[in-house]
Coordinates of C-alpha atoms in Angstrom, one line a residue:
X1 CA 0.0 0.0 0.0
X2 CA 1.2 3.3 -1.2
X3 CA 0.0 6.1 1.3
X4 CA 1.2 8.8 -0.7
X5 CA -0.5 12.1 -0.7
X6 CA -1.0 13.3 -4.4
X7 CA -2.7 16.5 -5.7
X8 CA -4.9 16.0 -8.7
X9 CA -8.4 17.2 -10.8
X10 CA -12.0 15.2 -10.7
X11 CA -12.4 14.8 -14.1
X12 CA -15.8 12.1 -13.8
X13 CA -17.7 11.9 -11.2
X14 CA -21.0 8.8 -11.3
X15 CA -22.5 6.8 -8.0
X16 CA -19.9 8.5 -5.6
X17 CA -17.0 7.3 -7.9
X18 CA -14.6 10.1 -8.9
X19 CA -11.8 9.9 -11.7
X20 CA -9.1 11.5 -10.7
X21 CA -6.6 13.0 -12.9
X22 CA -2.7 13.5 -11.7
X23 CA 0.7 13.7 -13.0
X24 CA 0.7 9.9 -12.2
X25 CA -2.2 9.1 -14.1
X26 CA -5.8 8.3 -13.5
X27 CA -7.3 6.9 -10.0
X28 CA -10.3 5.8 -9.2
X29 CA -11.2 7.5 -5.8
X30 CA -13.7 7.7 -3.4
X31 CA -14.6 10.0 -0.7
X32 CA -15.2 9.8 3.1
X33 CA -18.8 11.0 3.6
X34 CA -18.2 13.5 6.1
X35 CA -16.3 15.4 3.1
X36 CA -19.0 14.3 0.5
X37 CA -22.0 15.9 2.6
X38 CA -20.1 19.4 3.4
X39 CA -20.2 22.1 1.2
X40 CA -17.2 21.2 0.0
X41 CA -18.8 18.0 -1.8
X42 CA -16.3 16.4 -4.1
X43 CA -17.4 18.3 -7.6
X44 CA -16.1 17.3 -11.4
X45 CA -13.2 19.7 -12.2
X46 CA -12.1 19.8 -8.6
X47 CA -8.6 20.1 -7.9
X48 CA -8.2 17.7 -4.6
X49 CA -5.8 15.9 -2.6
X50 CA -6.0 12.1 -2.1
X51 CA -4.5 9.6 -0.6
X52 CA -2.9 6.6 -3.4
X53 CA -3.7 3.1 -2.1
X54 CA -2.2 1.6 -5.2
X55 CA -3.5 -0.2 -8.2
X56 CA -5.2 2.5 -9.1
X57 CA -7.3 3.5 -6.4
X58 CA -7.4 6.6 -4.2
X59 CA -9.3 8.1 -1.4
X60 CA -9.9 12.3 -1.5
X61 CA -8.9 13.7 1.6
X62 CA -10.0 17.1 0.8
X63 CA -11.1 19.8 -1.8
X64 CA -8.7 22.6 -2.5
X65 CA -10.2 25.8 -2.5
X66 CA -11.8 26.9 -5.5
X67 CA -12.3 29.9 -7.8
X68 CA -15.8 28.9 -8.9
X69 CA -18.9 26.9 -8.8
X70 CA -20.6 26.5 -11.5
X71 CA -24.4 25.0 -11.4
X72 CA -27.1 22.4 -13.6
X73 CA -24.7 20.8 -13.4
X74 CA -21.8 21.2 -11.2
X75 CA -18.9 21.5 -12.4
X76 CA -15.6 24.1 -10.7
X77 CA -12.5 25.9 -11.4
X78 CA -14.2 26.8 -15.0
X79 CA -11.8 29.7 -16.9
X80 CA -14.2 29.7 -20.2
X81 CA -18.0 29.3 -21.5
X82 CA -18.3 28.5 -24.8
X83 CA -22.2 29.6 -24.7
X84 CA -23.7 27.5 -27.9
X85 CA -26.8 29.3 -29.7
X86 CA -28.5 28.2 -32.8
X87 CA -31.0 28.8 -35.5
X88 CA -32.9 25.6 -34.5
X89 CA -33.9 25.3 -31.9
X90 CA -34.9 29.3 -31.5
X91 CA -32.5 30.8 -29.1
X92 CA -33.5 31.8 -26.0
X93 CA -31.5 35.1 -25.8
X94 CA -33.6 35.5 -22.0
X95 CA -32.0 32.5 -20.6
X96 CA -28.4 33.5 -22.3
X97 CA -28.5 36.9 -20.8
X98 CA -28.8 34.7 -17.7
X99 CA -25.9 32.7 -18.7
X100 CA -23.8 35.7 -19.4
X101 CA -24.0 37.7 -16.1
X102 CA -23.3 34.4 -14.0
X103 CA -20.2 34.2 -16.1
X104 CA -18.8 37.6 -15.5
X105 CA -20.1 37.1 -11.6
X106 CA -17.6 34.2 -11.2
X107 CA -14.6 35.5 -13.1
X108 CA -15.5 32.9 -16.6
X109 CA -14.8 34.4 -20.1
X110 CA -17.8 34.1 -22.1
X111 CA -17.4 33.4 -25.8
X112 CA -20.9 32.8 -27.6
X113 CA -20.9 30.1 -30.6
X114 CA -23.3 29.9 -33.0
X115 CA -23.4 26.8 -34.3
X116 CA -25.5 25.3 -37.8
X117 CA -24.2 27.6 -39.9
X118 CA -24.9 25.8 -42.5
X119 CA -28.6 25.9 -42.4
X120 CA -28.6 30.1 -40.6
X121 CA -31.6 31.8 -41.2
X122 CA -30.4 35.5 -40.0
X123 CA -30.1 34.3 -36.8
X124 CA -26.6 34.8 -36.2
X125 CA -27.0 38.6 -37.3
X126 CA -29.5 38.8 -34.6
X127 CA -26.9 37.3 -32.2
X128 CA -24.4 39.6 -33.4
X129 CA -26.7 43.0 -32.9
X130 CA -27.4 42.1 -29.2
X131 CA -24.2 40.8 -28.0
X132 CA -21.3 41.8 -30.5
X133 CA -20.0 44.7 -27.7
X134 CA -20.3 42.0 -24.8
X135 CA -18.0 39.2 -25.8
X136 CA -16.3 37.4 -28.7
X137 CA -18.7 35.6 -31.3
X138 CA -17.6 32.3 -32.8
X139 CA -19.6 31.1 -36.0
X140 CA -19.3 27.8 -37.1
X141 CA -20.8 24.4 -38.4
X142 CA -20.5 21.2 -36.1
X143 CA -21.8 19.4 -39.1
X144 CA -19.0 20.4 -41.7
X145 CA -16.1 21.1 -39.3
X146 CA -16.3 24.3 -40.9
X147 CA -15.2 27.6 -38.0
X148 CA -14.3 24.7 -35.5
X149 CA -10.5 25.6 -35.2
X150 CA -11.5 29.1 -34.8
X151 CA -12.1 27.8 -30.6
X152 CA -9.0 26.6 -30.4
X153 CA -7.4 29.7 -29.2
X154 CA -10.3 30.3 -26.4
X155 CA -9.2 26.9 -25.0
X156 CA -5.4 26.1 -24.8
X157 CA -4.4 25.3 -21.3
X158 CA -8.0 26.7 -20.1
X159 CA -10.9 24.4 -18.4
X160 CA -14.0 24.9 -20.4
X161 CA -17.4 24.2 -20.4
X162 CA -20.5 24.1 -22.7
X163 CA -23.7 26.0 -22.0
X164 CA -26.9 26.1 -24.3
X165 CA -30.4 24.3 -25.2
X166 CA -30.4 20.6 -25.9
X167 CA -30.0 20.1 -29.5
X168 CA -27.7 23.3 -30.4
X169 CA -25.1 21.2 -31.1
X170 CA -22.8 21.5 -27.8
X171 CA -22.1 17.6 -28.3
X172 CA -21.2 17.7 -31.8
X173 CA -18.9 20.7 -31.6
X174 CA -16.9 18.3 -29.0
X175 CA -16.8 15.6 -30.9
X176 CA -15.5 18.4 -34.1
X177 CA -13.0 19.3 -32.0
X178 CA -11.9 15.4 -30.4
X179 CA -13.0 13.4 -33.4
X180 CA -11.5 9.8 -31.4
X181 CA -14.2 11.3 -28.7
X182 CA -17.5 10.4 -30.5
X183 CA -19.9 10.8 -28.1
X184 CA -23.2 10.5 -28.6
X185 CA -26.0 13.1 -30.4
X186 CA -29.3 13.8 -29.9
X187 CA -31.7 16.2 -31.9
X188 CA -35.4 18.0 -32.0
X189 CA -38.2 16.3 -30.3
X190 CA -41.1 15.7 -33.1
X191 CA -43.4 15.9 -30.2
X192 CA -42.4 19.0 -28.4
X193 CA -40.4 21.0 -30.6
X194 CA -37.4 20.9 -27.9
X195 CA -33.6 19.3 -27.9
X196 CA -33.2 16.1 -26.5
X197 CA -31.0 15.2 -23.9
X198 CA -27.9 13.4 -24.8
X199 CA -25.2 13.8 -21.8
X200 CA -26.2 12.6 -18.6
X201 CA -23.3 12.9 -16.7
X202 CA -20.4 15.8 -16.7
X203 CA -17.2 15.0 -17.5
X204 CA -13.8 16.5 -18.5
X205 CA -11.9 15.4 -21.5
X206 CA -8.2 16.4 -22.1
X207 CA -7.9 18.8 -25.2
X208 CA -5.2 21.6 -26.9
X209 CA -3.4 21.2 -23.0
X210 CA -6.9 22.0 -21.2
X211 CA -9.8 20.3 -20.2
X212 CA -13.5 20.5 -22.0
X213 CA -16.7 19.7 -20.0
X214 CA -19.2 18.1 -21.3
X215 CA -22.1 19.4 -19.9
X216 CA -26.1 18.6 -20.4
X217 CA -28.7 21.1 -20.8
X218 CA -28.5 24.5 -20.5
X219 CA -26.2 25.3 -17.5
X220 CA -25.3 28.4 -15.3
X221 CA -29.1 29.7 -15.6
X222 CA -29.1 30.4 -11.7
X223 CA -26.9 33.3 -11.0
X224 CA -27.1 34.4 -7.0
X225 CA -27.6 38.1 -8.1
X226 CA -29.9 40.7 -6.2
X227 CA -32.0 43.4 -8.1
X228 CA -29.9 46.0 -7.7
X229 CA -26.7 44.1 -8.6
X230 CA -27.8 43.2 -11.5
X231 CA -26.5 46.2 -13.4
X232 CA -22.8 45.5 -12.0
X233 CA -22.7 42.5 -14.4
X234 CA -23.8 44.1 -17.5
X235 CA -20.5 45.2 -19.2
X236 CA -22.1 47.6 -21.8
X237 CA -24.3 49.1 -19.8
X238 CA -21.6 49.7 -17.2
X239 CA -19.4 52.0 -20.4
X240 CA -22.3 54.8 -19.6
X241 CA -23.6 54.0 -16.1
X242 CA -20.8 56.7 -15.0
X243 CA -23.1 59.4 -16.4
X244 CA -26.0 58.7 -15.0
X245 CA -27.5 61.2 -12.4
X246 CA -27.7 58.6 -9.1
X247 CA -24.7 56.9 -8.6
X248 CA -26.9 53.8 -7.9
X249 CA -29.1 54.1 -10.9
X250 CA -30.7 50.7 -12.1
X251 CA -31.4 52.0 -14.9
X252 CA -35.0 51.4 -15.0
X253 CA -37.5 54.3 -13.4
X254 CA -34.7 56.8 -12.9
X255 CA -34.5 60.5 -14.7
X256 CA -31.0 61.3 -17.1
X257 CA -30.3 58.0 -17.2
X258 CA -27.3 57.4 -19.6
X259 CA -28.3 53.9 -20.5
X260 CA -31.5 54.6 -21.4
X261 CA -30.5 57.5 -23.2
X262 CA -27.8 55.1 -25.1
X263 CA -31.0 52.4 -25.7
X264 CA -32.7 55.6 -27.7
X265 CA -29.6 56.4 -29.7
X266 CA -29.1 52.9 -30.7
X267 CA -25.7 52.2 -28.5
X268 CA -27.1 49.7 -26.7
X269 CA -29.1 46.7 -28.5
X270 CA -33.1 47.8 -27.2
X271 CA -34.2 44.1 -27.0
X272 CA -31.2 43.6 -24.8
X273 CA -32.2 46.3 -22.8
X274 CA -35.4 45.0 -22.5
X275 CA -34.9 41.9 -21.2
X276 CA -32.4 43.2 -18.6
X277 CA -35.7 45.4 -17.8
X278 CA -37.4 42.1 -17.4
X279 CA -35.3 40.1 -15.4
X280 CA -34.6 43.2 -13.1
X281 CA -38.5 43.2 -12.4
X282 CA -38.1 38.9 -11.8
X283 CA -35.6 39.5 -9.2
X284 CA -37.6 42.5 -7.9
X285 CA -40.6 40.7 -7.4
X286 CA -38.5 37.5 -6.0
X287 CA -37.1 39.7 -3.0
X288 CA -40.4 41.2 -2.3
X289 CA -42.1 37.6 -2.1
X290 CA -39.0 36.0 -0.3
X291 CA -40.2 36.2 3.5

């Protein structure tokens, strides 16, 4: 029996089983439950310490701190988002906002990919117009290959992860970019008009000297942001909120508002706006409702 103390990242994680990652190779491992049940449960992309009982197998004795904690579903220590939108099915540019402030929250770099080129119908135009000013756009086709090594450069050395609606094509732009990988595809429901899930469990595969999540659903909806904070986490609207008349201006109800004023001159995308209006009126309304 080894004993040794290694340092290492989760990169699988199924019944209480984690895959371990080191610089001595893969362990199976398993964790005591008084670590599993803290809040400091043992989390794919994890960088932890464990103990090597040989042959392979490991036991976690603890979770090094982490830089973030990404949820639905859980995955840590993320450095980039590639956030996956589509012609088919219809984007839902409400839930991507939501995506997009959790990633600036916790310190990710957002990079929005618009997959199915091949078949675009103005929808990455659309894209463009509200989010060109917020982050880089990648446009591409998982079917062809075609754009594919333009993400190569978001994700040397980096952890990523995938974000986006069943069916965009998260999948199929891993399996573009690790064509040994071939995981398996899903598509569009004929009965509800929706993506169906594919990946049922996150895990991190080993790519350009990084790691790539492979992540189900749409992930990093939930961001723990208050009403008023909200407007922190909007980089465009942040360029102007220094001209505002109230220092705390939410940009909603208040006179000489510079935001608004940049919504009216066409500096600031007015569905964009919009929905920002919208979700700030969720949260509201959440707060108000919360005791």
């Amino acid at each position: 029996m080894s004993n040794e103390v290694l340092t290492g990242t989760v990169v699988k994680a199924v019944g209480g089983v984690f895959t371990v990652k080191s610089d001595r190779g893969r362990f199976l491992c398993f964790s005591p439950k008084k670590l599993r049940y803290r809040s400091f449960d043992v989390t794919v992309g994890d960088k932890v310490e464990f103990c090597d009982l040989s042959r392979g197998k490991g036991v976690i004795l603890q979770v090094l701190p982490r830089k973030n904690l990404l949820m639905r579903p859980e995955v840590a220590n993320v450095d980039v988002c590639l956030l996956v939108l589509a012609s088919v099915p219809k984007p839902d540019l409400y839930l991507a906002d939501k995506v997009l402030v959790n990633c600036f929250r916790q310190g990710i770099e957002p990079v929005i990919v618009v997959n199915k080129m091949d078949i675009d119908d103005g929808t990455a135009a659309e894209i463009a117009k509200n989010y060109d000013t917020i982050c880089d756009i990648v446009a591409l086709s998982a079917l062809n290959g075609e754009g594919c090594e333009a993400l190569e450069k978001y994700l040397r050395g980096k952890t990523a992860c995938f974000a986006g609606q069943s069916a965009v094509g998260k999948t199929s732009i891993l399996n573009a970019l690790l064509p040994g990988l071939a995981q398996k595809t899903g598509g569009i429901s004929q009965k509800s008009g929706r993506g169906t899930h594919t990946t049922r469990h996150t895990s991190l595969h080993e790519a350009f000297g990084g790691l790539i999540a492979d992540t189900c659903g749409f992930s990093l909806c939930a961001a723990d942001v208050d009403a008023a904070s909200l407007r922190l986490y909007l980089d465009d609207f942040m360029r102007y909120a220094p001209s505002c008349r109230f220092s705390s201006c939410t940009h909603t109800a208040e006179p000489d508002c510079a935001v608004k004023q940049a919504v009216q001159r066409g500096d600031i995308c007015k569905e964009r706006y919009e929905r920002y209006v919208e979700e700030y009126n969720e949260l509201l309304q959440a707060e108000k409702y919360k005791y």
